Amino acid sequence: MRFFERKFTKLARQHQMSNMEDLNFYESVYALAREIPVGRVTSYGALARALGRAGAARMVGYAMGYAGKATPPVPAHRVLNSQGKLSGKAAFGHPMLMQELLEAEGIQVRNDRVVDFKTVFWDPLKEL
DNA sequence: AGTCTGACTGGAG
DNA sequence: TCTCCAGCCAGAC
């Protein structure tokens, strides 16, 4: 059984979803993204790998584009590209909003890049 | 069913 | 460190 299936069954319960058959890819991305702790960040690729879809990083990013409409809320600002850059900032209402949300959680941002990306990086495969 | 499209990624130069 | 490039894959048409 893949990591996704083992871990997500638990997440599905926590989010009061009957079973993972009801979840499409986007919803599973959102459920996993909601597990990112405050003050930590992860990458599109890391989420894709954790969901058993290594290589589907682009779809994770595409899914985040619709995250604003998801309930419960998805902390989309905690998802960055593999270099720690705020590649999705344009999708937030105000161009600086993504950075402001991160800074409000104690994460330093400089030149569209998270400072100390490696130390605040959250890998669902290792920490969930 | 075929084509196009990215909030991506890792490697090469 | 940066840019370019080919591979990536689920949705939207």
PDB file of C-alpha atoms (C1' of nucleotides) in Angstrom:
ATOM      1  CA  MET A   1       0.000   0.000   0.000  1.00  0.00           C
ATOM      2  CA  ARG A   2       1.356   3.357  -0.955  1.00  0.00           C
ATOM      3  CA  PHE A   3       2.165   6.038   1.546  1.00  0.00           C
ATOM      4  CA  PHE A   4      -0.756   8.051   0.347  1.00  0.00           C
ATOM      5  CA  GLU A   5      -3.229   5.293   1.015  1.00  0.00           C
ATOM      6  CA  ARG A   6      -1.897   4.558   4.499  1.00  0.00           C
ATOM      7  CA  LYS A   7      -1.700   8.134   5.684  1.00  0.00           C
ATOM      8  CA  PHE A   8      -4.605   9.589   3.856  1.00  0.00           C
ATOM      9  CA  THR A   9      -7.103   7.171   5.316  1.00  0.00           C
ATOM     10  CA  LYS A  10      -6.306   8.771   8.648  1.00  0.00           C
ATOM     11  CA  LEU A  11      -6.532  12.285   7.229  1.00  0.00           C
ATOM     12  CA  ALA A  12      -9.853  11.474   5.623  1.00  0.00           C
ATOM     13  CA  ARG A  13     -11.249  10.528   9.025  1.00  0.00           C
ATOM     14  CA  GLN A  14      -9.949  13.693  10.621  1.00  0.00           C
ATOM     15  CA  HIS A  15     -11.606  15.715   7.907  1.00  0.00           C
ATOM     16  CA  GLN A  16     -14.816  13.770   8.245  1.00  0.00           C
ATOM     17  CA  MET A  17     -14.688  12.327   4.760  1.00  0.00           C
ATOM     18  CA  SER A  18     -16.303   8.952   4.410  1.00  0.00           C
ATOM     19  CA  ASN A  19     -13.572   7.345   2.365  1.00  0.00           C
ATOM     20  CA  MET A  20     -10.847   8.182  -0.089  1.00  0.00           C
ATOM     21  CA  GLU A  21     -12.913   7.006  -3.026  1.00  0.00           C
ATOM     22  CA  ASP A  22     -14.812  10.244  -2.641  1.00  0.00           C
ATOM     23  CA  LEU A  23     -11.693  12.282  -3.009  1.00  0.00           C
ATOM     24  CA  ASN A  24     -10.350  13.498  -6.272  1.00  0.00           C
ATOM     25  CA  PHE A  25      -6.752  14.520  -6.675  1.00  0.00           C
ATOM     26  CA  TYR A  26      -7.366  18.151  -5.793  1.00  0.00           C
ATOM     27  CA  GLU A  27      -9.176  17.308  -2.586  1.00  0.00           C
ATOM     28  CA  SER A  28      -6.427  14.975  -1.474  1.00  0.00           C
ATOM     29  CA  VAL A  29      -3.903  17.729  -2.178  1.00  0.00           C
ATOM     30  CA  TYR A  30      -5.902  20.131  -0.024  1.00  0.00           C
ATOM     31  CA  ALA A  31      -6.272  17.651   2.816  1.00  0.00           C
ATOM     32  CA  LEU A  32      -2.535  17.065   2.891  1.00  0.00           C
ATOM     33  CA  ALA A  33      -1.721  20.761   2.586  1.00  0.00           C
ATOM     34  CA  ARG A  34      -3.877  21.446   5.652  1.00  0.00           C
ATOM     35  CA  GLU A  35      -1.449  19.304   7.638  1.00  0.00           C
ATOM     36  CA  ILE A  36       1.447  21.685   7.012  1.00  0.00           C
ATOM     37  CA  PRO A  37       2.278  23.120  10.454  1.00  0.00           C
ATOM     38  CA  VAL A  38       2.239  26.862  11.096  1.00  0.00           C
ATOM     39  CA  GLY A  39       5.697  28.273  10.599  1.00  0.00           C
ATOM     40  CA  ARG A  40       6.746  25.535   8.211  1.00  0.00           C
ATOM     41  CA  VAL A  41       6.656  25.254   4.431  1.00  0.00           C
ATOM     42  CA  THR A  42       6.848  22.504   1.835  1.00  0.00           C
ATOM     43  CA  SER A  43       7.022  22.178  -1.933  1.00  0.00           C
ATOM     44  CA  TYR A  44       4.671  21.158  -4.730  1.00  0.00           C
ATOM     45  CA  GLY A  45       6.882  18.197  -5.521  1.00  0.00           C
ATOM     46  CA  ALA A  46       7.013  17.028  -1.903  1.00  0.00           C
ATOM     47  CA  LEU A  47       3.219  16.999  -1.704  1.00  0.00           C
ATOM     48  CA  ALA A  48       2.987  15.150  -5.010  1.00  0.00           C
ATOM     49  CA  ARG A  49       5.442  12.487  -3.851  1.00  0.00           C
ATOM     50  CA  ALA A  50       3.622  12.063  -0.540  1.00  0.00           C
ATOM     51  CA  LEU A  51       0.401  11.515  -2.453  1.00  0.00           C
ATOM     52  CA  GLY A  52       2.005   8.739  -4.448  1.00  0.00           C
ATOM     53  CA  ARG A  53       2.063  10.915  -7.568  1.00  0.00           C
ATOM     54  CA  ALA A  54       5.718  11.769  -7.924  1.00  0.00           C
ATOM     55  CA  GLY A  55       6.017  13.936 -10.979  1.00  0.00           C
ATOM     56  CA  ALA A  56       2.599  15.488 -10.618  1.00  0.00           C
ATOM     57  CA  ALA A  57       4.042  18.595  -9.003  1.00  0.00           C
ATOM     58  CA  ARG A  58       2.585  20.774 -11.712  1.00  0.00           C
ATOM     59  CA  MET A  59      -0.868  19.502 -10.928  1.00  0.00           C
ATOM     60  CA  VAL A  60      -0.363  20.266  -7.254  1.00  0.00           C
ATOM     61  CA  GLY A  61       0.422  23.825  -8.256  1.00  0.00           C
ATOM     62  CA  TYR A  62      -2.579  23.924 -10.528  1.00  0.00           C
ATOM     63  CA  ALA A  63      -4.752  22.623  -7.708  1.00  0.00           C
ATOM     64  CA  MET A  64      -3.497  25.331  -5.398  1.00  0.00           C
ATOM     65  CA  GLY A  65      -4.822  27.851  -7.841  1.00  0.00           C
ATOM     66  CA  TYR A  66      -8.298  26.789  -6.791  1.00  0.00           C
ATOM     67  CA  ALA A  67      -7.428  26.381  -3.110  1.00  0.00           C
ATOM     68  CA  GLY A  68      -9.019  29.686  -2.256  1.00  0.00           C
ATOM     69  CA  LYS A  69     -12.450  28.190  -2.831  1.00  0.00           C
ATOM     70  CA  ALA A  70     -11.815  25.098  -0.721  1.00  0.00           C
ATOM     71  CA  THR A  71     -13.319  24.517   2.709  1.00  0.00           C
ATOM     72  CA  PRO A  72     -11.941  24.178   5.219  1.00  0.00           C
ATOM     73  CA  PRO A  73      -9.283  26.726   4.233  1.00  0.00           C
ATOM     74  CA  VAL A  74      -6.021  25.595   2.694  1.00  0.00           C
ATOM     75  CA  PRO A  75      -2.775  27.307   3.778  1.00  0.00           C
ATOM     76  CA  ALA A  76      -1.636  27.678   0.177  1.00  0.00           C
ATOM     77  CA  HIS A  77       1.012  30.228   1.137  1.00  0.00           C
ATOM     78  CA  ARG A  78       3.016  27.442   2.807  1.00  0.00           C
ATOM     79  CA  VAL A  79       3.546  25.663  -0.493  1.00  0.00           C
ATOM     80  CA  LEU A  80       6.565  26.820  -2.497  1.00  0.00           C
ATOM     81  CA  ASN A  81       8.592  25.507  -5.386  1.00  0.00           C
ATOM     82  CA  SER A  82      11.576  23.240  -4.832  1.00  0.00           C
ATOM     83  CA  GLN A  83      13.925  26.218  -4.575  1.00  0.00           C
ATOM     84  CA  GLY A  84      11.948  27.843  -1.787  1.00  0.00           C
ATOM     85  CA  LYS A  85      10.659  30.598  -4.047  1.00  0.00           C
ATOM     86  CA  LEU A  86       7.167  32.088  -3.810  1.00  0.00           C
ATOM     87  CA  SER A  87       6.269  31.044  -7.344  1.00  0.00           C
ATOM     88  CA  GLY A  88       2.557  31.246  -6.619  1.00  0.00           C
ATOM     89  CA  LYS A  89       2.466  34.756  -5.188  1.00  0.00           C
ATOM     90  CA  ALA A  90       0.673  36.130  -8.237  1.00  0.00           C
ATOM     91  CA  ALA A  91      -2.391  34.037  -7.464  1.00  0.00           C
ATOM     92  CA  PHE A  92      -2.963  35.834  -4.165  1.00  0.00           C
ATOM     93  CA  GLY A  93      -5.123  38.932  -4.242  1.00  0.00           C
ATOM     94  CA  HIS A  94      -2.325  41.341  -3.492  1.00  0.00           C
ATOM     95  CA  PRO A  95       1.149  40.478  -4.883  1.00  0.00           C
ATOM     96  CA  MET A  96       2.719  40.761  -1.439  1.00  0.00           C
ATOM     97  CA  LEU A  97       0.013  38.845   0.389  1.00  0.00           C
ATOM     98  CA  MET A  98       1.745  35.478   0.183  1.00  0.00           C
ATOM     99  CA  GLN A  99       4.904  36.929   1.659  1.00  0.00           C
ATOM    100  CA  GLU A 100       2.974  38.743   4.366  1.00  0.00           C
ATOM    101  CA  LEU A 101       1.146  35.583   5.375  1.00  0.00           C
ATOM    102  CA  LEU A 102       4.462  33.744   5.701  1.00  0.00           C
ATOM    103  CA  GLU A 103       6.100  36.533   7.665  1.00  0.00           C
ATOM    104  CA  ALA A 104       3.102  36.608   9.985  1.00  0.00           C
ATOM    105  CA  GLU A 105       4.009  33.013  10.848  1.00  0.00           C
ATOM    106  CA  GLY A 106       7.604  33.901  11.546  1.00  0.00           C
ATOM    107  CA  ILE A 107       9.038  32.859   8.200  1.00  0.00           C
ATOM    108  CA  GLN A 108      11.615  35.208   6.721  1.00  0.00           C
ATOM    109  CA  VAL A 109      11.292  36.049   3.035  1.00  0.00           C
ATOM    110  CA  ARG A 110      13.866  37.842   0.909  1.00  0.00           C
ATOM    111  CA  ASN A 111      13.707  38.378  -2.837  1.00  0.00           C
ATOM    112  CA  ASP A 112      10.690  36.077  -3.216  1.00  0.00           C
ATOM    113  CA  ARG A 113      12.623  33.315  -1.509  1.00  0.00           C
ATOM    114  CA  VAL A 114      12.211  31.808   1.951  1.00  0.00           C
ATOM    115  CA  VAL A 115      15.328  32.275   4.062  1.00  0.00           C
ATOM    116  CA  ASP A 116      16.600  29.040   5.614  1.00  0.00           C
ATOM    117  CA  PHE A 117      14.270  27.065   3.402  1.00  0.00           C
ATOM    118  CA  LYS A 118      15.885  23.781   4.386  1.00  0.00           C
ATOM    119  CA  THR A 119      15.371  24.280   8.103  1.00  0.00           C
ATOM    120  CA  VAL A 120      11.696  25.272   7.897  1.00  0.00           C
ATOM    121  CA  PHE A 121      10.975  22.701   5.206  1.00  0.00           C
ATOM    122  CA  TRP A 122       8.279  20.207   6.138  1.00  0.00           C
ATOM    123  CA  ASP A 123       8.416  16.842   4.377  1.00  0.00           C
ATOM    124  CA  PRO A 124       5.114  14.964   4.768  1.00  0.00           C
ATOM    125  CA  LEU A 125       6.868  11.698   4.000  1.00  0.00           C
ATOM    126  CA  LYS A 126       9.052  12.115   7.074  1.00  0.00           C
ATOM    127  CA  GLU A 127       6.967  14.139   9.484  1.00  0.00           C
ATOM    128  CA  LEU A 128       3.377  13.117   9.039  1.00  0.00           C
TER     129      LEU A 128
ATOM    130  C1'  DA B   1     -10.278  10.613 -27.807  1.00  0.00           C
ATOM    131  C1'  DG B   2      -6.822  14.228 -28.879  1.00  0.00           C
ATOM    132  C1'  DT B   3      -4.670  18.560 -27.548  1.00  0.00           C
ATOM    133  C1'  DC B   4      -3.262  22.184 -24.651  1.00  0.00           C
ATOM    134  C1'  DT B   5      -1.895  24.014 -20.303  1.00  0.00           C
ATOM    135  C1'  DG B   6       0.593  25.104 -16.195  1.00  0.00           C
ATOM    136  C1'  DA B   7       1.638  28.352  -8.431  1.00  0.00           C
ATOM    137  C1'  DC B   8       6.828  22.164 -11.195  1.00  0.00           C
ATOM    138  C1'  DT B   9      11.467  19.682 -11.323  1.00  0.00           C
ATOM    139  C1'  DG B  10      16.166  18.206 -11.943  1.00  0.00           C
ATOM    140  C1'  DG B  11      19.943  18.381 -14.837  1.00  0.00           C
ATOM    141  C1'  DA B  12      23.064  20.780 -18.134  1.00  0.00           C
ATOM    142  C1'  DG B  13      25.783  24.787 -19.389  1.00  0.00           C
TER     143       DG B  13
ATOM    144  C1'  DT C   1      23.179  31.178  -8.912  1.00  0.00           C
ATOM    145  C1'  DC C   2      20.648  31.790 -13.094  1.00  0.00           C
ATOM    146  C1'  DT C   3      18.523  30.420 -17.538  1.00  0.00           C
ATOM    147  C1'  DC C   4      17.079  26.984 -20.665  1.00  0.00           C
ATOM    148  C1'  DC C   5      15.040  22.515 -21.735  1.00  0.00           C
ATOM    149  C1'  DA C   6      12.713  18.227 -21.807  1.00  0.00           C
ATOM    150  C1'  DG C   7       9.830  15.395 -19.059  1.00  0.00           C
ATOM    151  C1'  DC C   8       5.956  15.362 -16.251  1.00  0.00           C
ATOM    152  C1'  DC C   9       0.471  14.333 -15.654  1.00  0.00           C
ATOM    153  C1'  DA C  10      -4.441  15.315 -14.323  1.00  0.00           C
ATOM    154  C1'  DG C  11      -7.957  18.648 -15.781  1.00  0.00           C
ATOM    155  C1'  DA C  12     -10.352  21.459 -19.033  1.00  0.00           C
ATOM    156  C1'  DC C  13     -12.114  21.752 -23.619  1.00  0.00           C
TER     157       DC C  13
END
